[in-house]
XYZ file of C-alpha atoms in Angstrom:
614
model
C 6.182 28.988 -37.863
C 3.377 26.841 -37.273
C 0.557 26.265 -35.099
C -2.482 23.509 -35.933
C -5.075 22.321 -33.964
C -8.565 20.526 -34.078
C -10.807 21.058 -31.809
C -14.572 20.950 -31.009
C -17.058 21.277 -28.059
C -16.579 18.107 -27.134
C -13.066 17.109 -27.897
C -9.606 18.663 -29.746
C -6.166 17.809 -30.810
C -2.821 19.710 -31.137
C -0.641 19.660 -33.792
C 3.193 19.171 -33.784
C 5.263 19.828 -37.085
C 8.942 18.589 -37.717
C 10.736 20.721 -40.284
C 12.324 23.652 -41.493
C 11.138 27.564 -40.249
C 10.916 30.124 -42.580
C 11.513 32.961 -39.795
C 10.563 35.855 -42.402
C 6.872 34.677 -42.435
C 4.374 34.792 -40.088
C 0.519 34.194 -39.919
C -2.278 35.401 -37.893
C -5.856 34.253 -37.667
C -8.738 36.637 -36.514
C -12.495 35.086 -35.488
C -15.078 37.600 -35.041
C -18.599 37.228 -34.211
C -20.133 34.143 -32.519
C -18.612 30.677 -33.255
C -20.089 27.092 -33.244
C -16.671 25.454 -33.293
C -12.784 25.287 -33.716
C -11.529 23.513 -36.592
C -7.979 23.674 -37.873
C -6.025 21.853 -41.238
C -2.405 22.203 -41.799
C -1.589 21.496 -45.236
C 2.191 20.943 -46.945
C 2.867 21.523 -50.302
C 5.939 21.644 -51.217
C 7.625 24.504 -48.928
C 4.139 26.097 -48.624
C 2.034 25.596 -45.626
C -1.728 26.177 -45.419
C -3.024 27.167 -42.085
C -6.449 27.295 -40.874
C -7.209 28.478 -37.471
C -10.743 29.558 -37.335
C -14.130 28.336 -38.532
C -17.335 30.017 -37.974
C -20.621 30.243 -39.641
C -20.371 33.561 -41.235
C -16.768 33.311 -42.366
C -13.006 32.523 -41.783
C -9.471 33.618 -42.980
C -6.924 31.618 -43.887
C -3.170 32.392 -44.092
C -0.091 30.785 -45.615
C 3.587 30.570 -44.874
C 6.475 28.685 -45.780
C 7.030 25.042 -43.519
C 8.138 21.775 -43.851
C 6.829 19.030 -45.662
C 5.279 16.679 -43.125
C 2.755 17.355 -40.237
C 1.445 15.058 -37.513
C -1.671 14.835 -35.491
C -1.460 14.353 -31.690
C -3.526 13.855 -28.719
C -2.416 14.653 -25.101
C -0.012 12.903 -23.583
C -0.512 13.140 -20.113
C 3.266 12.912 -19.437
C 3.836 9.939 -21.631
C 5.495 9.992 -24.801
C 3.553 11.227 -27.688
C 1.808 8.961 -30.011
C 0.987 10.221 -33.476
C -2.707 9.236 -34.154
C -2.566 10.606 -38.108
C 0.287 11.368 -40.256
C -0.525 13.687 -43.694
C 1.723 13.843 -46.276
C 1.973 16.232 -49.254
C -0.199 14.536 -51.697
C -0.932 18.426 -53.742
C -4.353 18.178 -52.269
C -6.365 21.422 -51.814
C -5.818 22.300 -48.338
C -9.479 22.410 -47.876
C -10.413 18.731 -48.888
C -8.049 18.229 -45.950
C -10.512 19.033 -43.809
C -12.679 16.579 -45.298
C -10.354 13.779 -44.991
C -10.130 14.783 -41.213
C -13.670 14.767 -40.487
C -13.794 11.134 -42.347
C -10.600 10.077 -40.161
C -12.102 10.900 -37.037
C -16.251 10.081 -37.674
C -16.319 6.568 -36.081
C -14.576 7.636 -33.007
C -17.322 7.369 -29.768
C -17.873 11.008 -28.415
C -19.191 10.256 -25.353
C -15.560 9.011 -23.871
C -14.085 11.652 -20.969
C -11.010 13.116 -21.847
C -9.089 15.750 -20.791
C -6.419 17.607 -23.034
C -3.665 20.003 -23.222
C -3.377 21.881 -26.692
C 0.505 22.551 -26.897
C 2.429 24.149 -29.989
C 5.989 23.743 -30.472
C 8.744 24.692 -33.112
C 10.940 21.870 -33.841
C 14.357 21.829 -36.664
C 14.914 18.719 -38.801
C 15.189 15.814 -37.184
C 18.763 15.057 -38.186
C 19.870 18.694 -36.383
C 18.635 17.063 -33.241
C 17.503 20.151 -31.510
C 14.423 19.932 -29.311
C 10.970 21.694 -30.158
C 10.733 25.175 -29.112
C 7.702 26.221 -26.994
C 5.614 29.190 -28.690
C 4.842 30.548 -25.539
C 7.900 32.815 -25.581
C 6.676 34.040 -28.880
C 3.420 35.494 -27.390
C 0.822 33.000 -27.314
C -1.583 32.762 -24.467
C -3.179 30.065 -22.556
C -6.665 29.999 -21.851
C -9.029 27.695 -20.819
C -12.720 27.132 -21.482
C -15.028 25.429 -19.378
C -17.091 22.836 -21.707
C -19.897 20.156 -20.319
C -18.878 18.566 -17.333
C -17.477 15.445 -18.629
C -14.730 17.304 -21.037
C -12.371 19.912 -19.482
C -9.393 21.253 -22.088
C -6.990 23.866 -22.063
C -6.495 25.562 -25.399
C -3.700 27.251 -26.968
C -4.731 30.744 -28.895
C -1.794 31.939 -31.001
C -1.497 35.746 -32.386
C 0.655 36.367 -35.328
C 0.737 39.043 -37.713
C 1.070 38.109 -41.860
C 2.601 40.706 -43.913
C 2.619 38.879 -47.101
C -0.719 36.321 -47.144
C -4.150 37.443 -46.504
C -7.080 35.432 -48.042
C -10.328 35.694 -46.969
C -13.541 33.679 -47.959
C -16.998 33.164 -46.993
C -17.636 29.960 -48.175
C -17.083 27.040 -45.563
C -19.007 24.056 -47.475
C -16.069 22.239 -47.771
C -15.167 22.344 -43.892
C -17.325 20.331 -41.758
C -20.160 21.139 -39.991
C -20.454 22.114 -36.345
C -22.517 18.832 -35.725
C -19.732 17.258 -37.871
C -16.989 18.862 -35.341
C -19.147 17.662 -31.853
C -18.123 13.940 -32.883
C -14.568 14.249 -33.358
C -12.415 13.135 -30.644
C -8.581 11.950 -30.734
C -8.083 8.514 -29.270
C -4.399 9.645 -27.516
C -5.424 11.366 -24.609
C -8.716 9.441 -23.483
C -8.857 9.419 -19.703
C -10.404 6.103 -18.397
C -12.268 6.197 -15.540
C -11.009 2.793 -13.235
C -12.882 1.909 -10.239
C -11.352 2.428 -6.796
C -10.192 -1.259 -6.033
C -8.063 -0.448 -9.111
C -6.903 3.260 -8.258
C -6.199 1.539 -4.833
C -2.251 1.619 -4.030
C -0.325 -1.292 -4.292
C 1.430 -1.223 -1.218
C -1.797 -0.922 0.894
C -3.331 -3.845 -1.087
C 0.067 -5.840 0.422
C -0.505 -4.208 4.164
C -4.025 -5.189 3.991
C -3.375 -9.163 2.725
C -0.979 -9.321 5.453
C -3.614 -7.999 7.798
C -6.009 -10.650 6.943
C -3.130 -13.467 7.254
C -2.071 -12.336 10.754
C -6.451 -12.243 11.402
C -6.255 -15.848 10.085
C -3.118 -16.567 12.526
C -4.454 -15.679 15.854
C -8.157 -17.115 14.691
C -6.274 -20.391 14.212
C -4.091 -19.854 17.262
C -7.011 -19.226 20.170
C -9.629 -21.646 18.955
C -7.477 -23.911 20.765
C -8.220 -22.573 24.155
C -12.140 -22.589 23.507
C -11.868 -26.250 21.936
C -10.075 -27.419 25.138
C -12.909 -27.972 27.446
C -15.020 -29.785 25.542
C -11.847 -32.235 24.049
C -10.749 -32.996 27.139
C -14.223 -33.824 28.145
C -14.892 -35.898 25.274
C -11.174 -37.986 25.264
C -10.874 -37.991 29.584
C -7.575 -35.954 29.286
C -6.524 -34.510 32.711
C -4.810 -31.421 33.384
C -1.123 -32.286 32.741
C -2.189 -33.754 28.947
C -4.257 -30.151 28.446
C -0.928 -28.301 29.522
C 1.040 -30.517 27.127
C -1.222 -30.093 24.346
C -1.543 -26.238 24.861
C 2.299 -25.710 24.865
C 3.224 -28.212 22.186
C 2.230 -25.109 19.613
C 5.626 -23.102 20.618
C 7.692 -26.053 19.649
C 7.423 -25.470 16.160
C 6.952 -21.836 16.776
C 10.144 -21.178 17.850
C 11.610 -23.421 15.827
C 11.072 -21.376 12.283
C 11.502 -17.823 13.775
C 15.183 -17.795 12.839
C 14.318 -20.111 9.686
C 11.680 -17.926 8.076
C 13.696 -14.866 8.412
C 16.894 -16.543 6.531
C 14.246 -17.865 4.114
C 11.923 -14.618 3.719
C 15.539 -12.698 3.048
C 16.795 -14.702 0.707
C 13.821 -16.258 -1.453
C 11.091 -13.238 -0.751
C 8.618 -12.425 1.601
C 5.802 -13.588 -0.807
C 6.294 -17.425 -0.967
C 7.372 -17.897 2.997
C 4.006 -15.994 4.043
C 1.943 -17.933 1.235
C 3.922 -21.268 2.644
C 3.323 -20.725 6.457
C -0.464 -19.571 6.178
C -1.246 -23.147 4.112
C 0.585 -24.874 6.451
C -0.918 -24.216 9.254
C -4.465 -23.803 7.813
C -4.023 -27.105 6.729
C -2.546 -28.475 9.886
C -5.776 -26.695 11.597
C -8.320 -28.952 9.425
C -6.488 -31.882 10.161
C -6.072 -31.172 14.132
C -9.579 -33.120 14.993
C -8.540 -36.055 13.009
C -5.162 -36.293 14.948
C -7.211 -35.729 18.134
C -9.747 -38.712 17.453
C -6.379 -41.357 16.599
C -4.296 -40.082 19.713
C -2.625 -37.533 21.729
C 0.528 -38.118 20.308
C -0.676 -37.331 16.590
C -1.982 -34.041 18.279
C 0.852 -33.165 20.290
C 2.861 -33.382 16.582
C -0.253 -31.615 14.574
C -0.149 -28.626 16.997
C 3.959 -28.505 16.581
C 3.526 -28.502 12.511
C 1.117 -25.752 13.289
C 3.365 -23.555 15.471
C 6.742 -24.315 12.585
C 3.871 -22.511 9.799
C 2.909 -19.740 12.063
C 6.142 -19.448 13.160
C 7.401 -18.068 9.721
C 4.737 -15.386 9.250
C 6.317 -12.312 11.224
C 9.670 -12.802 9.856
C 8.171 -13.295 6.081
C 5.921 -10.171 6.985
C 8.582 -7.779 8.046
C 10.747 -8.545 5.291
C 8.089 -7.962 2.388
C 6.848 -4.654 3.924
C 10.483 -3.312 4.465
C 10.847 -3.539 0.691
C 7.305 -2.022 -0.123
C 6.944 0.607 2.382
C 8.251 4.060 2.683
C 9.888 5.223 5.776
C 7.302 7.922 6.276
C 4.439 5.203 6.344
C 6.070 2.113 8.058
C 4.883 2.759 11.291
C 0.918 2.457 10.971
C 1.253 0.209 8.256
C 2.906 -2.283 10.601
C 0.406 -0.967 13.353
C -2.334 -1.906 11.107
C -0.552 -5.234 10.480
C -0.442 -6.506 14.047
C -3.775 -5.215 14.706
C -5.084 -8.049 12.537
C -3.438 -10.449 15.599
C -5.353 -8.730 18.069
C -8.565 -8.651 16.320
C -7.882 -12.305 15.167
C -8.082 -13.078 19.018
C -11.359 -11.518 19.533
C -12.553 -13.312 16.280
C -11.545 -16.197 17.638
C -12.813 -16.115 21.402
C -16.187 -14.643 19.967
C -17.081 -17.025 17.549
C -15.777 -20.358 18.756
C -18.178 -20.745 21.493
C -20.861 -20.166 19.044
C -19.801 -22.617 16.455
C -19.422 -25.656 19.446
C -22.723 -25.163 20.954
C -24.542 -25.559 17.675
C -22.097 -27.605 15.123
C -19.634 -29.302 17.662
C -16.016 -28.619 18.421
C -14.573 -30.043 15.369
C -16.661 -27.448 13.398
C -14.024 -24.560 14.420
C -11.055 -26.395 13.068
C -12.663 -26.666 9.787
C -14.074 -23.325 9.607
C -11.166 -21.522 10.781
C -8.838 -23.529 8.649
C -10.669 -23.477 5.331
C -10.616 -19.709 5.393
C -6.695 -20.141 4.607
C -7.812 -21.098 1.029
C -9.380 -17.849 -0.054
C -6.600 -15.897 1.533
C -3.984 -17.858 -0.530
C -5.884 -17.183 -3.773
C -5.998 -13.962 -3.439
C -2.332 -13.895 -2.069
C -0.883 -15.283 -5.003
C -2.838 -13.380 -7.507
C -2.406 -10.216 -5.940
C 0.804 -9.857 -4.052
C 4.483 -9.590 -5.043
C 8.037 -9.605 -3.017
C 8.980 -6.423 -4.408
C 7.889 -3.520 -6.226
C 10.229 -4.338 -9.269
C 8.622 -7.457 -9.203
C 5.084 -6.251 -10.123
C 4.158 -5.293 -13.476
C 1.317 -3.448 -12.730
C 2.866 -1.146 -10.425
C 2.467 2.606 -11.395
C 5.722 4.917 -11.967
C 4.508 7.371 -9.299
C 3.759 4.407 -6.742
C 7.381 3.261 -7.242
C 8.931 6.578 -7.224
C 7.356 6.823 -3.727
C 8.367 3.407 -2.450
C 11.930 3.655 -3.443
C 12.555 7.304 -3.514
C 15.835 8.445 -4.086
C 17.397 4.649 -3.711
C 17.540 1.906 -5.761
C 16.018 -1.323 -5.143
C 18.578 -3.945 -3.804
C 18.648 -7.593 -4.731
C 17.810 -10.361 -1.843
C 20.828 -11.392 -0.140
C 22.431 -14.470 -0.384
C 24.605 -14.730 2.455
C 23.410 -13.493 6.162
C 26.357 -11.852 7.977
C 25.850 -13.338 11.312
C 29.168 -12.164 12.769
C 27.802 -8.652 11.881
C 25.006 -8.843 12.608
C 25.667 -9.886 16.492
C 28.131 -7.442 16.755
C 25.876 -4.630 16.631
C 24.481 -2.768 19.792
C 21.212 -2.057 17.908
C 20.681 -5.586 17.319
C 21.156 -6.310 20.716
C 19.152 -3.484 22.261
C 16.222 -5.539 20.031
C 16.785 -8.710 21.621
C 16.668 -8.057 24.995
C 13.878 -5.243 24.436
C 11.751 -7.735 22.892
C 12.364 -10.339 26.301
C 11.471 -7.302 28.518
C 8.576 -6.340 26.344
C 7.000 -9.683 26.237
C 7.462 -11.329 29.789
C 4.886 -8.624 30.447
C 2.938 -8.982 27.499
C 2.399 -12.793 27.934
C 1.786 -12.742 31.420
C -1.077 -10.282 31.140
C -2.863 -12.208 28.284
C -1.979 -15.850 29.498
C -2.866 -15.375 33.407
C -5.527 -12.053 32.792
C -8.859 -14.764 33.323
C -6.958 -16.293 36.501
C -6.522 -12.941 38.185
C -10.012 -11.775 37.114
C -11.518 -14.869 38.706
C -9.444 -15.305 42.071
C -8.741 -11.601 42.676
C -11.551 -9.742 41.548
C -14.206 -12.518 42.183
C -15.482 -12.367 38.576
C -17.154 -15.539 37.567
C -15.770 -17.594 34.181
C -18.560 -16.095 31.921
C -17.401 -12.518 33.222
C -13.701 -13.289 32.682
C -13.993 -14.386 29.488
C -16.050 -11.526 28.186
C -13.571 -9.227 29.745
C -10.330 -11.368 28.063
C -11.587 -9.604 24.743
C -11.220 -5.950 26.252
C -7.367 -5.651 26.169
C -6.924 -7.251 22.780
C -9.397 -4.459 21.313
C -7.847 -2.020 23.283
C -4.294 -2.891 21.780
C -5.945 -3.012 18.277
C -7.251 0.622 18.649
C -4.383 2.002 20.193
C -1.575 0.348 18.026
C -2.967 2.353 15.201
C -3.224 5.647 16.805
C 0.387 5.146 18.208
C 1.305 4.437 14.252
C -0.446 7.457 12.954
C 1.280 9.449 15.772
C 4.775 8.120 14.997
C 4.451 8.576 10.969
C 3.320 12.350 11.771
C 6.359 12.854 13.766
C 8.603 11.683 11.424
C 6.963 13.626 8.521
C 6.899 16.032 10.877
C 11.287 16.353 10.543
C 11.845 14.671 13.770
C 14.327 12.106 13.860
C 13.519 8.269 13.344
C 15.598 7.322 16.008
C 14.269 9.640 18.680
C 10.689 8.497 17.738
C 11.191 4.970 17.943
C 12.941 6.066 21.360
C 9.377 8.145 22.548
C 7.120 5.085 21.017
C 8.855 2.027 22.847
C 9.149 4.637 26.276
C 5.347 4.743 25.689
C 5.057 0.799 25.376
C 7.048 0.261 28.191
C 6.512 2.624 31.322
C 2.809 3.150 30.267
C 2.218 -0.735 31.589
C 4.876 -0.156 34.106
C 2.695 2.577 36.010
C -0.631 0.727 35.271
C 0.285 -2.297 36.675
C 1.905 -0.778 40.045
C -1.673 1.031 40.492
C -3.508 -2.685 40.688
C -2.389 -3.111 44.321
C -4.094 0.300 45.126
C -7.360 0.048 43.489
C -10.571 -1.019 45.407
C -13.382 -1.933 42.843
C -13.081 -4.135 40.395
C -14.311 -1.803 37.417
C -10.878 0.004 38.479
C -9.035 -2.450 38.211
C -10.306 -3.837 34.736
C -9.151 -0.033 33.516
C -5.612 -0.439 34.842
C -5.473 -3.518 32.824
C -7.003 -1.980 29.873
C -5.104 0.725 29.853
C -1.679 -0.950 30.506
C -2.591 -2.934 27.094
C -3.311 -0.183 25.176
C -0.016 1.782 25.949
C 1.871 -1.924 25.157
C 0.528 -1.558 21.887
C 2.781 1.741 21.116
C 5.400 -0.930 20.907
C 4.604 -1.564 17.332
C 5.703 1.595 16.200
C 8.780 1.249 18.609
C 10.943 -2.402 18.641
C 8.851 -4.062 15.977
C 9.302 -1.022 13.481
C 12.995 -0.916 14.398
C 14.309 -4.077 12.702
C 12.987 -2.458 9.093
C 15.112 0.685 9.864
C 18.316 -0.404 10.983
C 18.418 -3.526 8.323
C 15.947 -3.626 5.807
C 17.510 -6.182 4.007
C 18.003 -8.721 7.133
C 14.144 -7.466 8.371
C 13.467 -10.975 8.481
C 16.383 -12.649 10.212
C 16.473 -9.574 13.246
C 12.634 -9.801 13.612
C 13.073 -13.927 13.743
C 16.125 -12.936 16.470
C 14.162 -11.010 18.431
C 10.715 -12.653 18.755
C 12.887 -15.954 19.603
C 13.999 -13.999 22.510
C 9.983 -12.778 23.199
C 8.600 -16.331 22.632
C 11.378 -17.741 25.369
C 9.672 -15.345 27.359
C 6.600 -15.779 27.122
C 7.102 -19.434 28.157
C 9.546 -18.733 30.927
C 7.719 -16.071 32.273
C 4.251 -17.999 31.977
C 6.100 -21.131 34.027
C 7.610 -18.468 36.244
C 4.565 -16.521 37.044
C 2.904 -20.026 38.299
C 5.792 -20.597 40.747
C 5.858 -16.889 41.995
C 1.892 -17.579 42.865
C 2.784 -20.490 44.868
C 4.937 -19.001 46.759
C 3.858 -14.811 46.881
C 1.151 -13.006 45.356
C -0.197 -11.342 42.515
C 1.956 -7.868 43.491
C 4.983 -9.979 43.487
C 4.137 -11.230 39.608
C 3.553 -7.546 39.127
C 6.678 -6.182 40.421
C 8.902 -8.941 38.094
C 6.891 -7.504 35.377
C 7.761 -4.075 35.940
C 11.096 -4.402 36.826
C 11.621 -5.949 33.277
C 9.990 -2.847 31.660
C 12.350 -0.420 33.595
C 15.184 -2.363 32.225
C 13.836 -2.484 28.667
C 13.597 0.761 28.566
C 16.910 1.893 29.863
C 18.666 -0.703 27.041
C 16.230 0.804 24.594
C 16.932 4.072 25.115
C 21.105 3.893 25.410
C 21.626 1.444 22.778
C 18.546 1.966 20.092
C 18.980 3.786 16.937
C 16.515 4.401 14.235
C 19.606 4.731 11.359
C 20.512 1.865 9.226
C 23.345 -0.098 10.438
C 23.201 -3.239 8.182
C 23.271 -2.533 3.942
């Protein structure tokens, strides 16, 4: 049996031998008195193994027993395959001279590196026998921990053996390294490098934050036209019809690429599609002032091109997060990304007037559009379409993401017949339509409602338009954390999705019905804010469900449902104008409430959180 280690007040190592063991001979090392360092040397001479376990200032004991003709020194492995730092063969040296060799071997290593190590001693058979090493703790070895200076923490193993055949006692330790020399000894293997927090930050949340930034830019570039259109129409003498045409031209391209963006993302990966979308709409944003000065047709074409770029964003994001985010983190990650859209609207509405006032309306498009190039540089260097494509992803994070399942290859063919035959898919499409009808009405017509009904001036109306976006950003993340907590507590994913979406439907329906009963503008604003806040719980409901029912087709599924959602926005906005000509705001809210209730029923009867498409 053999054990050896090289330890000091600063570092230590462990020794693992491979070879034959002669069970009849044992060794025991006793240490008395104050010790300044702990050194160990193992030496092989033919079938004799010389083992020194303790070095003291006053004396030491040396015992000998038979062992194999080779050994090696290694450092702690931290779960990795141990690598030998030094291997010593039988060269006929005296065992005491070996310590000098070891001292020289480690003389040049920096002792100030932080290390955490474990000294583990094993018995191993000859490699040809193919037996695994046997731990010595079954043979009476006790493990104990020694607290050293703050930058060193070690676990050491003390071996107690009794030798009946060999016992040598010496007092001369000149040939051993001094305590000062031992203090310089560290093993290269097992060095724990302290990395900056941004290197240790989980890669999956880097992807989430980059998607958040992309959606922030998405809505910044979208809403800037709603502010810049006022000075533009004055400069170019546009009438109301032309202004309405310019505002709606964005949706021409936006509708075209919802499903196409999902197909591309599912086939070639979300990284390339989202990167294409951001740089596409950023270039279109920068070129908008030039197109406006050339003529209205060119401006309409440029706005439609911008819609094409933004149309692929949501399907591509949904695809990439379906691969990177485990189920236990899905709701809050999506909520964070979608809150980027809400905060993008707040940012665009807040900064556009300032830029227009100081630098003119073209500055809004130039400044907002140029931010896309910065994002693209970060995206190309940090993002990957799936975890298996990231060479720097840690094994622990990869296990967390994949769980017990194996990652699958991107789809090559979209099974449209299978997808459209599933009731939960249609529940998604119908619910998305019902949800967006009410949401787009509130966001599009809210300034008019504040001005005509609540009698706020335009400045106050503009400021209050920011409030629902802020409310949605906050409550979307609250809903995400609640949903993931419920899932982690063991609640069914189907139940969680139905609860969150029911809040997203019934909350706005309730607060809209209260608008006809409130008497003060403050209460009306509060009802509108609460309506939008509860609406944001949908991010943990239907907006998370695409990844639940078909992770591999998440892009296509979101493209399908969001196409219905965009159509609801277009038709709902137009229908609201028609209703106001014939009726009142109460009629507008009644239609929205009716659709919210229909969506609630469809969702609770037909949706599921289980995977139905593989």
